[in-house]
């Protein structure tokens, strides 16, 4: 089983240094954790791709916020 909170935190931590070097603030907001049986490598690759794109297209002094949790109903 894979903790989504742990995975997201680890990935965002890796990208935070690049974001800071680019003058971008990166935040993570995880309101709930889930443990899932999922392919960690593929999920990591998908999230990394999203963060790569966000860093590429976010202007200097911008911010990127990743959110995971229950949405409003």
PDB file of C-alpha atoms in Angstrom, residues 14-39:
ATOM      1  CA  UNK A  14      12.201  17.362  -4.770  1.00  0.00           C
ATOM      2  CA  UNK A  15      10.689  20.108  -6.942  1.00  0.00           C
ATOM      3  CA  UNK A  16      10.752  22.844  -4.305  1.00  0.00           C
ATOM      4  CA  UNK A  17      14.455  23.562  -4.857  1.00  0.00           C
ATOM      5  CA  UNK A  18      13.937  24.028  -8.620  1.00  0.00           C
ATOM      6  CA  UNK A  19      10.918  26.202  -7.927  1.00  0.00           C
ATOM      7  CA  UNK A  20      12.849  28.417  -5.525  1.00  0.00           C
ATOM      8  CA  UNK A  21      15.687  28.742  -8.047  1.00  0.00           C
ATOM      9  CA  UNK A  22      13.096  29.973 -10.559  1.00  0.00           C
ATOM     10  CA  UNK A  23      11.524  32.417  -8.091  1.00  0.00           C
ATOM     11  CA  UNK A  24       8.364  30.310  -7.793  1.00  0.00           C
ATOM     12  CA  UNK A  25       6.687  29.332  -4.528  1.00  0.00           C
ATOM     13  CA  UNK A  26       5.530  25.717  -4.378  1.00  0.00           C
ATOM     14  CA  UNK A  27       2.932  24.593  -1.825  1.00  0.00           C
ATOM     15  CA  UNK A  28       1.222  21.320  -1.031  1.00  0.00           C
ATOM     16  CA  UNK A  29      -2.188  21.095   0.638  1.00  0.00           C
ATOM     17  CA  UNK A  30      -3.168  17.543   1.604  1.00  0.00           C
ATOM     18  CA  UNK A  31      -6.377  17.524   3.629  1.00  0.00           C
ATOM     19  CA  UNK A  32      -6.714  13.759   3.834  1.00  0.00           C
ATOM     20  CA  UNK A  33      -4.501  10.765   3.308  1.00  0.00           C
ATOM     21  CA  UNK A  34      -5.361   7.594   1.445  1.00  0.00           C
ATOM     22  CA  UNK A  35      -3.453   4.373   1.281  1.00  0.00           C
ATOM     23  CA  UNK A  36      -3.794   2.739  -2.121  1.00  0.00           C
ATOM     24  CA  UNK A  37      -2.545  -0.233  -4.060  1.00  0.00           C
ATOM     25  CA  UNK A  38      -1.240   1.616  -7.090  1.00  0.00           C
ATOM     26  CA  UNK A  39       1.768   1.640  -9.385  1.00  0.00           C
TER      27      UNK A  39
END
